[in-house]
mmCIF file of C-alpha atoms in Angstrom:
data_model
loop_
_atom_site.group_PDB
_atom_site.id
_atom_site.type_symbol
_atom_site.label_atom_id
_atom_site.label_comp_id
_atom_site.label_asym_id
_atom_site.label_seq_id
_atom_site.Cartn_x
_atom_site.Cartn_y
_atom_site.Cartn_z
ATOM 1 C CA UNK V 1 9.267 19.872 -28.741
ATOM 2 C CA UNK V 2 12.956 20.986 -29.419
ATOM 3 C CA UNK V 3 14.945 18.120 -29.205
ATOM 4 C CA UNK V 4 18.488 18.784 -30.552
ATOM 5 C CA UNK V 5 19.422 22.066 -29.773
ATOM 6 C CA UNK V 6 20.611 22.820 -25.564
ATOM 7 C CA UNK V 7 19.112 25.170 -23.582
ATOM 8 C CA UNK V 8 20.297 24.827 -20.396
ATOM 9 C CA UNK V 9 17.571 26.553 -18.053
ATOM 10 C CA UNK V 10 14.751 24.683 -19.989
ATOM 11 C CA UNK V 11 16.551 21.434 -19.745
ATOM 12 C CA UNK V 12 17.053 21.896 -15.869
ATOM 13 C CA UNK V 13 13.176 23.004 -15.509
ATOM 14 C CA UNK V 14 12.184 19.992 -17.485
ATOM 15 C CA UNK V 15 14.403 17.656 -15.436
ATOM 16 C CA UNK V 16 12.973 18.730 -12.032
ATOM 17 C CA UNK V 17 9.675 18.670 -13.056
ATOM 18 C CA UNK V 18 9.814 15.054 -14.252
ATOM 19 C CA UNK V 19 11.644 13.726 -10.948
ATOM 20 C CA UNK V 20 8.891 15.574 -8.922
ATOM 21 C CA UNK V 21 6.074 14.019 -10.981
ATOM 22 C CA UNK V 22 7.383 10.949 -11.067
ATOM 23 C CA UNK V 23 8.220 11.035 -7.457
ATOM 24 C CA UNK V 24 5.833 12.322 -5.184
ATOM 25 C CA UNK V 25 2.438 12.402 -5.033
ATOM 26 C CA UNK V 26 1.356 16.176 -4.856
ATOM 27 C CA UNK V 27 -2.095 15.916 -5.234
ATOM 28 C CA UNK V 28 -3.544 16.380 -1.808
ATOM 29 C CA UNK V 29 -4.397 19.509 -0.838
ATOM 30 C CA UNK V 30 -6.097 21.912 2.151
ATOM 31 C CA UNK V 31 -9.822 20.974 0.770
ATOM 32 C CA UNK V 32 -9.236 17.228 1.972
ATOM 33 C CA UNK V 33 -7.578 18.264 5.321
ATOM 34 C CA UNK V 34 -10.438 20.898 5.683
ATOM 35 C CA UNK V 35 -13.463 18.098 4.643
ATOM 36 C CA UNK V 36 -12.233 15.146 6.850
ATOM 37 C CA UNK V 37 -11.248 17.270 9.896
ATOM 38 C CA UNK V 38 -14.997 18.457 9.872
ATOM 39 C CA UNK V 39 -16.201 15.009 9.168
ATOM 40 C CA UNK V 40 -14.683 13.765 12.423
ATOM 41 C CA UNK V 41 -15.488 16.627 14.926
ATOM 42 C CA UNK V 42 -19.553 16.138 13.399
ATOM 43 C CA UNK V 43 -18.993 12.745 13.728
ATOM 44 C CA UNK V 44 -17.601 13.288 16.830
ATOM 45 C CA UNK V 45 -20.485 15.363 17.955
ATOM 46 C CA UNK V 46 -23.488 13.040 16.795
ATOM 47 C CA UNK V 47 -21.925 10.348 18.858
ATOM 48 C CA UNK V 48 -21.958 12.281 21.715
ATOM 49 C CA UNK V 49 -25.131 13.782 21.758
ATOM 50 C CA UNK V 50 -26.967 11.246 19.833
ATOM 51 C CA UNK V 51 -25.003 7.714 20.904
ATOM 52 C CA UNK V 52 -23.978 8.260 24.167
ATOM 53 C CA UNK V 53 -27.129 10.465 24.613
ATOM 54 C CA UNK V 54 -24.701 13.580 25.984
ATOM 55 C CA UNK V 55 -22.857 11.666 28.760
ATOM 56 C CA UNK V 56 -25.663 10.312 30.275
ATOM 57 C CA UNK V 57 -23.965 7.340 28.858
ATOM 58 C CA UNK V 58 -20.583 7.516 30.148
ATOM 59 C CA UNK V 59 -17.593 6.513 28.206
ATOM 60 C CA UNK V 60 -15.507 4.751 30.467
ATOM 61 C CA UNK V 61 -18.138 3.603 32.881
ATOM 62 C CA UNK V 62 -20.422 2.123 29.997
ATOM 63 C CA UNK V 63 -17.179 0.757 28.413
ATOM 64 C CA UNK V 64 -16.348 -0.805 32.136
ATOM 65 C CA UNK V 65 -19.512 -2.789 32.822
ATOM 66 C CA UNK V 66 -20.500 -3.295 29.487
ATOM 67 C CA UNK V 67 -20.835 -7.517 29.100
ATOM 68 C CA UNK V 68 -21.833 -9.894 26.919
ATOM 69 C CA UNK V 69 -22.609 -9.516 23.368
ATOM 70 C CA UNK V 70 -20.004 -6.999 21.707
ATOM 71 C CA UNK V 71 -22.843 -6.226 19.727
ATOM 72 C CA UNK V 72 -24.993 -3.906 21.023
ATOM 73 C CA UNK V 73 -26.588 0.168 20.004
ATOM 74 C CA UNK V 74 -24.042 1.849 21.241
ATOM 75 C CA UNK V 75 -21.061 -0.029 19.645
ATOM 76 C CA UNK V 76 -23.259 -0.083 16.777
ATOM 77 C CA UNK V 77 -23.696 3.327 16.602
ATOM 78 C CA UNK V 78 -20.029 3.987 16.922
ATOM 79 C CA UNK V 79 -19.095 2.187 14.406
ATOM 80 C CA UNK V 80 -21.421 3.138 11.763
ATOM 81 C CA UNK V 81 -20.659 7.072 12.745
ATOM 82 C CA UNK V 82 -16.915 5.909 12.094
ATOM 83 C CA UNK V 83 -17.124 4.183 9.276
ATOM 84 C CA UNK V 84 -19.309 6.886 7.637
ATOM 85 C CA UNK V 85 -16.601 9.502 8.578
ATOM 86 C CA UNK V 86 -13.753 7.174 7.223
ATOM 87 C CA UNK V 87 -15.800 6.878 3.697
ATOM 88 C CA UNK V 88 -16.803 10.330 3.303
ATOM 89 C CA UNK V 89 -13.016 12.015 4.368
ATOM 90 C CA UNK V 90 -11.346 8.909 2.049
ATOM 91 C CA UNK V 91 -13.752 9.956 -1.071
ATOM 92 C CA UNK V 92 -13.655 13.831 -0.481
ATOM 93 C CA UNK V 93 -9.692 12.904 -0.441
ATOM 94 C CA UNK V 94 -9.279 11.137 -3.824
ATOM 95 C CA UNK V 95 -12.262 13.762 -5.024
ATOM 96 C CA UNK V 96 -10.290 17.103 -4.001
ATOM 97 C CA UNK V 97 -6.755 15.310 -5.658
ATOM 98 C CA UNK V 98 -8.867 14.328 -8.624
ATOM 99 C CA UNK V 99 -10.176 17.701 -9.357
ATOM 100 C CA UNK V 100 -6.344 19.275 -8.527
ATOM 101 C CA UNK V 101 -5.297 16.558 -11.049
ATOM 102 C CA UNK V 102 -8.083 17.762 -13.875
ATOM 103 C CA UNK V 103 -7.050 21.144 -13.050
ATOM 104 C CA UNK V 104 -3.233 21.262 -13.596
ATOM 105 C CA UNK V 105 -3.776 19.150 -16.413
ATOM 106 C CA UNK V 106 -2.319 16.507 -14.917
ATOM 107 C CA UNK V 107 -3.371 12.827 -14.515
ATOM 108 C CA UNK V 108 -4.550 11.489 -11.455
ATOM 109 C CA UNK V 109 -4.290 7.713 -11.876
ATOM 110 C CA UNK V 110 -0.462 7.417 -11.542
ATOM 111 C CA UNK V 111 2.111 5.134 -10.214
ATOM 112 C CA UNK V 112 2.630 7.579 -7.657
ATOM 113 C CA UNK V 113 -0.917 7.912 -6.725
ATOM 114 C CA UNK V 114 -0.818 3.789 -6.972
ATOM 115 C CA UNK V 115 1.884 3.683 -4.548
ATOM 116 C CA UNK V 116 1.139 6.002 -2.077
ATOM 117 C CA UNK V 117 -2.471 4.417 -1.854
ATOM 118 C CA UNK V 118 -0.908 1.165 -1.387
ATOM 119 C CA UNK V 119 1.378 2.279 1.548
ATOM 120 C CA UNK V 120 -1.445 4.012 2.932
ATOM 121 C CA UNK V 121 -4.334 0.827 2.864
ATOM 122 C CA UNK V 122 -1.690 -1.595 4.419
ATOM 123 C CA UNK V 123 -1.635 -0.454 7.747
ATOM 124 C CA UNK V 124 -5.200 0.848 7.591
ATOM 125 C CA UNK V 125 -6.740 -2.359 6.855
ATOM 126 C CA UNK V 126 -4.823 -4.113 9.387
ATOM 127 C CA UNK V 127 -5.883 -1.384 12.069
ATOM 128 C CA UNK V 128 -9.130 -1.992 10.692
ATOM 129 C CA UNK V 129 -9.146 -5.682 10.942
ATOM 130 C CA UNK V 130 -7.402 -4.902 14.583
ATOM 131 C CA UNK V 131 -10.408 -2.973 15.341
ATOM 132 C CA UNK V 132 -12.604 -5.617 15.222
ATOM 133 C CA UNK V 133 -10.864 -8.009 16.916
ATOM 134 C CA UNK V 134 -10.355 -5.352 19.879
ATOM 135 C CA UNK V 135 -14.009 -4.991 19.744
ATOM 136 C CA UNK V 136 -15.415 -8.880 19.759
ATOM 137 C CA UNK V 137 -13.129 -8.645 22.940
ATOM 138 C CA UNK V 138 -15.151 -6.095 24.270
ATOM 139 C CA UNK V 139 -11.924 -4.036 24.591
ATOM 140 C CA UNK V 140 -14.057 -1.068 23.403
ATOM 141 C CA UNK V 141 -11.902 1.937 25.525
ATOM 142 C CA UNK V 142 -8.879 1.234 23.101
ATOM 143 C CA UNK V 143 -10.178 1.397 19.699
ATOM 144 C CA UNK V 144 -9.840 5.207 19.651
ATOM 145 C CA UNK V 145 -5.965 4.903 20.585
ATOM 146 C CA UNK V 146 -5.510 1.520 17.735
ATOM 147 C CA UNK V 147 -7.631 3.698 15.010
ATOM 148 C CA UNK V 148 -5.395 6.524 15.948
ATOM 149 C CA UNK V 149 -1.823 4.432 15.952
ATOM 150 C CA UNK V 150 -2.267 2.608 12.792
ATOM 151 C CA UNK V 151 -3.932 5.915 10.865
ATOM 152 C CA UNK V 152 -0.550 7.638 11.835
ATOM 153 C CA UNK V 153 1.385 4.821 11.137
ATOM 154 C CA UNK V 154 -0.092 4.475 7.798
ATOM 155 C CA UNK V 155 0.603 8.558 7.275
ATOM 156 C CA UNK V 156 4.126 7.841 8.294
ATOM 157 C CA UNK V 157 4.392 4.996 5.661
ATOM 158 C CA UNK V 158 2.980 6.992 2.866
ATOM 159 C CA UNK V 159 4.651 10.369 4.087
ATOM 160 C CA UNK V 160 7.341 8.910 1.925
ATOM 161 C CA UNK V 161 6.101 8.881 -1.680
ATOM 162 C CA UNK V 162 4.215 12.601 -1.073
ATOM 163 C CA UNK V 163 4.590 16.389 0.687
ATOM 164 C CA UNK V 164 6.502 16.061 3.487
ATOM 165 C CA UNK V 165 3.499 17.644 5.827
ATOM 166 C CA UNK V 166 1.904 13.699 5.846
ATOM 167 C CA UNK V 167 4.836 12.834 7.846
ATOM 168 C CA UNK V 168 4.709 14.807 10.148
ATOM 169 C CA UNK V 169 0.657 14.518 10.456
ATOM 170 C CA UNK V 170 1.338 10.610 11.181
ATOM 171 C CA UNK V 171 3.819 11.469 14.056
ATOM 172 C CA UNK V 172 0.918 13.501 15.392
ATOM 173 C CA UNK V 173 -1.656 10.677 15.111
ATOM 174 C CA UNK V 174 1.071 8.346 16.850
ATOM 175 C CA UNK V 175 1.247 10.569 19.803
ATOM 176 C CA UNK V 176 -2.162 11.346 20.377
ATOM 177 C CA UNK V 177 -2.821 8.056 19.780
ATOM 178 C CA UNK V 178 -0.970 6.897 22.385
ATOM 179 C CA UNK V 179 -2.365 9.150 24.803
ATOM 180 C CA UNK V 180 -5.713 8.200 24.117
ATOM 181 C CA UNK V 181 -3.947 4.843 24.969
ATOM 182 C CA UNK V 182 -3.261 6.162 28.231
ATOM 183 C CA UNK V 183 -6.622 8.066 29.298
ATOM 184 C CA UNK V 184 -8.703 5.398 27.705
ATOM 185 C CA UNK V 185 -12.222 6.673 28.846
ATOM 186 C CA UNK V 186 -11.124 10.086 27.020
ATOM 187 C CA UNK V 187 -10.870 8.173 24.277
ATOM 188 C CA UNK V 188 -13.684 10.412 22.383
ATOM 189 C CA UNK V 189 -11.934 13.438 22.704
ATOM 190 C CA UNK V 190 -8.736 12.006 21.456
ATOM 191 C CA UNK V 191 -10.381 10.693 18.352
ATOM 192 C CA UNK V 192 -11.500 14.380 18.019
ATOM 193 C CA UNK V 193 -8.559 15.742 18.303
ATOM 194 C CA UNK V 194 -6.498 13.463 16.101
ATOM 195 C CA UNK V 195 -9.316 13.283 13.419
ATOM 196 C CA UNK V 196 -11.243 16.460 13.378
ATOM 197 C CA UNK V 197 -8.513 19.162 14.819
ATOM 198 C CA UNK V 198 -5.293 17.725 13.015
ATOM 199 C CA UNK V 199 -6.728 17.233 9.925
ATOM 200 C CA UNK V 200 -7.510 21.040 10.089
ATOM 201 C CA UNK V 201 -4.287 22.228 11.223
ATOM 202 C CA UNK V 202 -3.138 20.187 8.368
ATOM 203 C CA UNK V 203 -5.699 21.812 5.788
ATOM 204 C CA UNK V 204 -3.927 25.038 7.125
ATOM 205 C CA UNK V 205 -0.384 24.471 6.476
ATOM 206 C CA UNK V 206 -0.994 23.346 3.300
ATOM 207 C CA UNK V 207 -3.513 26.662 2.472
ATOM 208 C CA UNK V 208 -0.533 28.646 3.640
ATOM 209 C CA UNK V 209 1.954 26.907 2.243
ATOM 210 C CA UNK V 210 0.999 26.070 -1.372
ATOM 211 C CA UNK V 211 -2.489 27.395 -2.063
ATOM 212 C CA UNK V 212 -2.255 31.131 -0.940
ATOM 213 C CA UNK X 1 38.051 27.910 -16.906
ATOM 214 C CA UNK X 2 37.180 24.371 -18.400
ATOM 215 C CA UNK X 3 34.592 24.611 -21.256
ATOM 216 C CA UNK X 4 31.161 23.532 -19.314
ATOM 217 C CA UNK X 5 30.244 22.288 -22.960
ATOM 218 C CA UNK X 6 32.582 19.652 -22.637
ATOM 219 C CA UNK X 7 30.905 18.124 -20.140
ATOM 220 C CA UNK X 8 27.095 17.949 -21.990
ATOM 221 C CA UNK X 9 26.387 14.286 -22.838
ATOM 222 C CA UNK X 10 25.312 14.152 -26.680
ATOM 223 C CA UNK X 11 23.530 11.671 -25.754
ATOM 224 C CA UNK X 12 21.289 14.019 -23.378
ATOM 225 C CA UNK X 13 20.474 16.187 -25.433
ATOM 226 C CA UNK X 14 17.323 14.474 -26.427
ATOM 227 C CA UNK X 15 14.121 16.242 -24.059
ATOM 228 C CA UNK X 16 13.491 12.870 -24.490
ATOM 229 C CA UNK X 17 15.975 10.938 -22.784
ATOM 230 C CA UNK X 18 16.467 13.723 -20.400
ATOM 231 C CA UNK X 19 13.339 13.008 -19.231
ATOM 232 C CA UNK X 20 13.732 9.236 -19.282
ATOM 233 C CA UNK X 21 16.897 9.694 -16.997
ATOM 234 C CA UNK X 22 15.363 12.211 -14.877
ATOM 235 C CA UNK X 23 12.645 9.691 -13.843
ATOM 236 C CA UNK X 24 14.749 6.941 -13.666
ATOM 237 C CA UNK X 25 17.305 9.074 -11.233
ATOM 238 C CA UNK X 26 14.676 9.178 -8.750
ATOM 239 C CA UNK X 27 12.896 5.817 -9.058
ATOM 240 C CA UNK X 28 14.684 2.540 -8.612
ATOM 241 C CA UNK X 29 12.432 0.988 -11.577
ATOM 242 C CA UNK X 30 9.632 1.910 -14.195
ATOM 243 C CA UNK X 31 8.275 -0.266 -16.244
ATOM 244 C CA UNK X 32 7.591 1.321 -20.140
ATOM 245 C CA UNK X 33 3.796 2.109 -19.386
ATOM 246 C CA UNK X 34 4.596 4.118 -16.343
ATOM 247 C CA UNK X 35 7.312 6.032 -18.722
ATOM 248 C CA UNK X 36 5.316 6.331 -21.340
ATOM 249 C CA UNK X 37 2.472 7.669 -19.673
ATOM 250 C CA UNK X 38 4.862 10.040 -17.391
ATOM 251 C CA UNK X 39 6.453 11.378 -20.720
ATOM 252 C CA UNK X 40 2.909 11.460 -22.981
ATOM 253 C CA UNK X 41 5.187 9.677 -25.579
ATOM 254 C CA UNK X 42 3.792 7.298 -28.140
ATOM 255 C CA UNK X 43 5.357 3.267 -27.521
ATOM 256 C CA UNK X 44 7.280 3.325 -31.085
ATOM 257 C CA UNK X 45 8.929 6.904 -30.037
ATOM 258 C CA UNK X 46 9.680 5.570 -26.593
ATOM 259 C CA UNK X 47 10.437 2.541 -26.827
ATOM 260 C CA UNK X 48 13.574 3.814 -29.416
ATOM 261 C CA UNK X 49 15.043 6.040 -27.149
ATOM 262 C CA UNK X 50 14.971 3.495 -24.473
ATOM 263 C CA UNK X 51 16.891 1.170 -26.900
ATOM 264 C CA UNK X 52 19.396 3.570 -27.466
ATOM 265 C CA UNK X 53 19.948 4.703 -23.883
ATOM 266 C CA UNK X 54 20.092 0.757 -23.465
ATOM 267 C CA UNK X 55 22.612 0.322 -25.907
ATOM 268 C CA UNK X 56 24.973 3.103 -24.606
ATOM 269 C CA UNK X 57 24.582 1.300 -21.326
ATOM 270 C CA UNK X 58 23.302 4.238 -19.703
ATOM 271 C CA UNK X 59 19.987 2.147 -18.347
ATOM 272 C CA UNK X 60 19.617 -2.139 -18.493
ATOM 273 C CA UNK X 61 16.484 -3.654 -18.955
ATOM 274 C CA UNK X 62 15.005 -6.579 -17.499
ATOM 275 C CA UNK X 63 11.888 -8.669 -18.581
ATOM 276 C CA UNK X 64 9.571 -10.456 -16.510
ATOM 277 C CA UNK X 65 6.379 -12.338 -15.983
ATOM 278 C CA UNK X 66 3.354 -10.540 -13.513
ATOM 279 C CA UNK X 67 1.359 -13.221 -13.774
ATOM 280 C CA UNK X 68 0.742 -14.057 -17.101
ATOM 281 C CA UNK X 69 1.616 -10.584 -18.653
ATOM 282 C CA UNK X 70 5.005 -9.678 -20.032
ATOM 283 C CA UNK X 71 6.241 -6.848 -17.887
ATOM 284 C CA UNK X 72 9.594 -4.555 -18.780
ATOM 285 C CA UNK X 73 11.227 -2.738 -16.600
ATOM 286 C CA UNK X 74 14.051 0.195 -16.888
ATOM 287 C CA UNK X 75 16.651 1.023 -14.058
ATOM 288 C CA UNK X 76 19.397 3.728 -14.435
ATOM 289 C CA UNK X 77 23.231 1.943 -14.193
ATOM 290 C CA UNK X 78 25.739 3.640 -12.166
ATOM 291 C CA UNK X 79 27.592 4.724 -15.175
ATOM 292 C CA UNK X 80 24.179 6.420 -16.721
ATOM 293 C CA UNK X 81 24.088 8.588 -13.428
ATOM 294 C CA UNK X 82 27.065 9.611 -13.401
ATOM 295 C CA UNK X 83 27.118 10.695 -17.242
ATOM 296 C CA UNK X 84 23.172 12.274 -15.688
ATOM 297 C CA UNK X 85 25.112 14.169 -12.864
ATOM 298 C CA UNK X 86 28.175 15.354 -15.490
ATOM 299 C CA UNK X 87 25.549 16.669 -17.766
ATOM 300 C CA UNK X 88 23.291 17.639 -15.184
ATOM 301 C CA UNK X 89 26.648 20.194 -13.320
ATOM 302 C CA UNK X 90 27.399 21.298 -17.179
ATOM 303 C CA UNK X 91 24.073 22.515 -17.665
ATOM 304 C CA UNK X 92 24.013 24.695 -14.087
ATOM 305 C CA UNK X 93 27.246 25.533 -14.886
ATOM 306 C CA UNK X 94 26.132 27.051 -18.108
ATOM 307 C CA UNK X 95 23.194 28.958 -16.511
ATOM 308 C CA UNK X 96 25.894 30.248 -14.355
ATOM 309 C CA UNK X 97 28.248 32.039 -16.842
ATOM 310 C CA UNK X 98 25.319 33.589 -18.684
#
């Protein structure tokens, strides 16, 4: 490395490179958008067809005169299918930024990664926890809109520390959280739409964007 | 026209403690690991550039306990940016009359 001698253009690369790296957390990419938006609509699917045995089961009705025990198949079976998508689209995530990592030469396990992880796991355990509490209520018809809110919010909070798209993928969340506040027995299709089609609309921007 | 060259810090012209300054422009704090491993520097090499850019009072350091483990930290002082932004103009400036 030249220390002593000024080059101005090299200097000025080497100075915006280091503020980015040491910045932002640039390691997401399409792939993750791509993985976990097909994650949820499959997800999305098997509990349709397979939990609420392709409407037979109705949402909101079910969700209305369900009593007693919170636990029971179906909220069972909604659960595991969500937790199963959250693992599988949060480990195809670090994976995909992992292998970017590798690739560039780059490493992965960063104060920038460290913070942006942190930012994002606050709010998402504490939707999590929220989850559950919603659900040993029995208040089953708003867990789509609280997994929705706090997922966004969580986006929002990280958006910070990375690309600017995460941002603006939270505010999304947010709003169709909300509605799925609003038309609680759709709640299924909002989690579909927040989850699965956002997530690829958000593996597309970035494809055109960056990866192209 | 002023001579841009005027304006380049000496003490800048160090990759080195460009880089230090760079990071520490955009970060509030770093502690030395997260420098050293931004800047792939070995802890003898960084840790004496950090004491000069310490003694020119260009960045202060503060020590503290996490937990039971010694922990340093680096932060730019206001003075240290604005020698950063003087050098930083200089240098487009120079790209500019090329």
């Amino acid at each position: 490395m030249k220390t002593n001698s000024v080059n101005p253009k090299e200097d000025i690369q080497a100075i915006r490179e280091i503020m980015e790296r040491s910045s932002k957390f640039m390691l997401l990419n399409s792939w993750a958008g791509f993985f976990a938006g097909t994650c949820a609509l499959i997800g999305a699917a098997v509990v349709w067809f397979g939990v609420l045995e392709s409407g037979a089961l109705h949402y909101d009705e079910f969700l209305c005169t369900v009593g007693g025990s919170p636990l029971n198949s179906v909220t069972i079976g909604l659960g595991t299918v969500a937790l199963i998508v959250l693992l599988l689209a949060g480990v195809a995530a670090i994976w995909f930024s992992y292998r970017k990592a590798q690739k560039a030469g780059q490493k992965f396990w960063t104060s920038s990664t460290k913070r942006v992880l942190a930012h994002l796991l606050i709010p998402i355990v504490s939707g999590g926890i929220f989850v559950l509490i919603l659900v040993s209520r029995n208040q089953i018809d708003l867990v789509a809109s609280a997994m929705l809110i706090f997922y966004g919010l969580a986006l929002v909070n990280a958006g910070k520390f990375t690309s600017g798209e995460i941002h603006y993928l939270g505010m999304a969340e947010i709003a169709v959280g909300l509605l799925a506040g609003v038309f609680a027995s759709y709640g299924l299709v909002f989690w579909a739409l927040g989850f699965g089609l956002l997530h690829l609309v958000y593996g597309v921007v970035m494809w055109m964007r960056y990866e192209r | 026209m002023k001579n841009p060259i005027a304006n380049l810090q000496k003490v800048f012209e160090s990759r080195i403690r460009l880089g230090i300054m760079s990071a520490l422009m955009v970060n509030d704090t770093l502690d030395f690991n997260a420098l050293k491993e931004l800047l792939e520097l070995t802890d003898g090499n960084l840790a004496s550039h950090l004491k000069a850019l310490e003694q020119q009072e260009i960045i202060v350091v503060s020590k503290q306990f996490v937990g039971r483990k010694p922990s340093t930290t680096y932060r730019a002082t206001e003075q240290g940016k604005d020698l950063f932004r003087q050098h930083l103009a200089a240098l487009e400036q120079l790209i500019g009359n090329q």
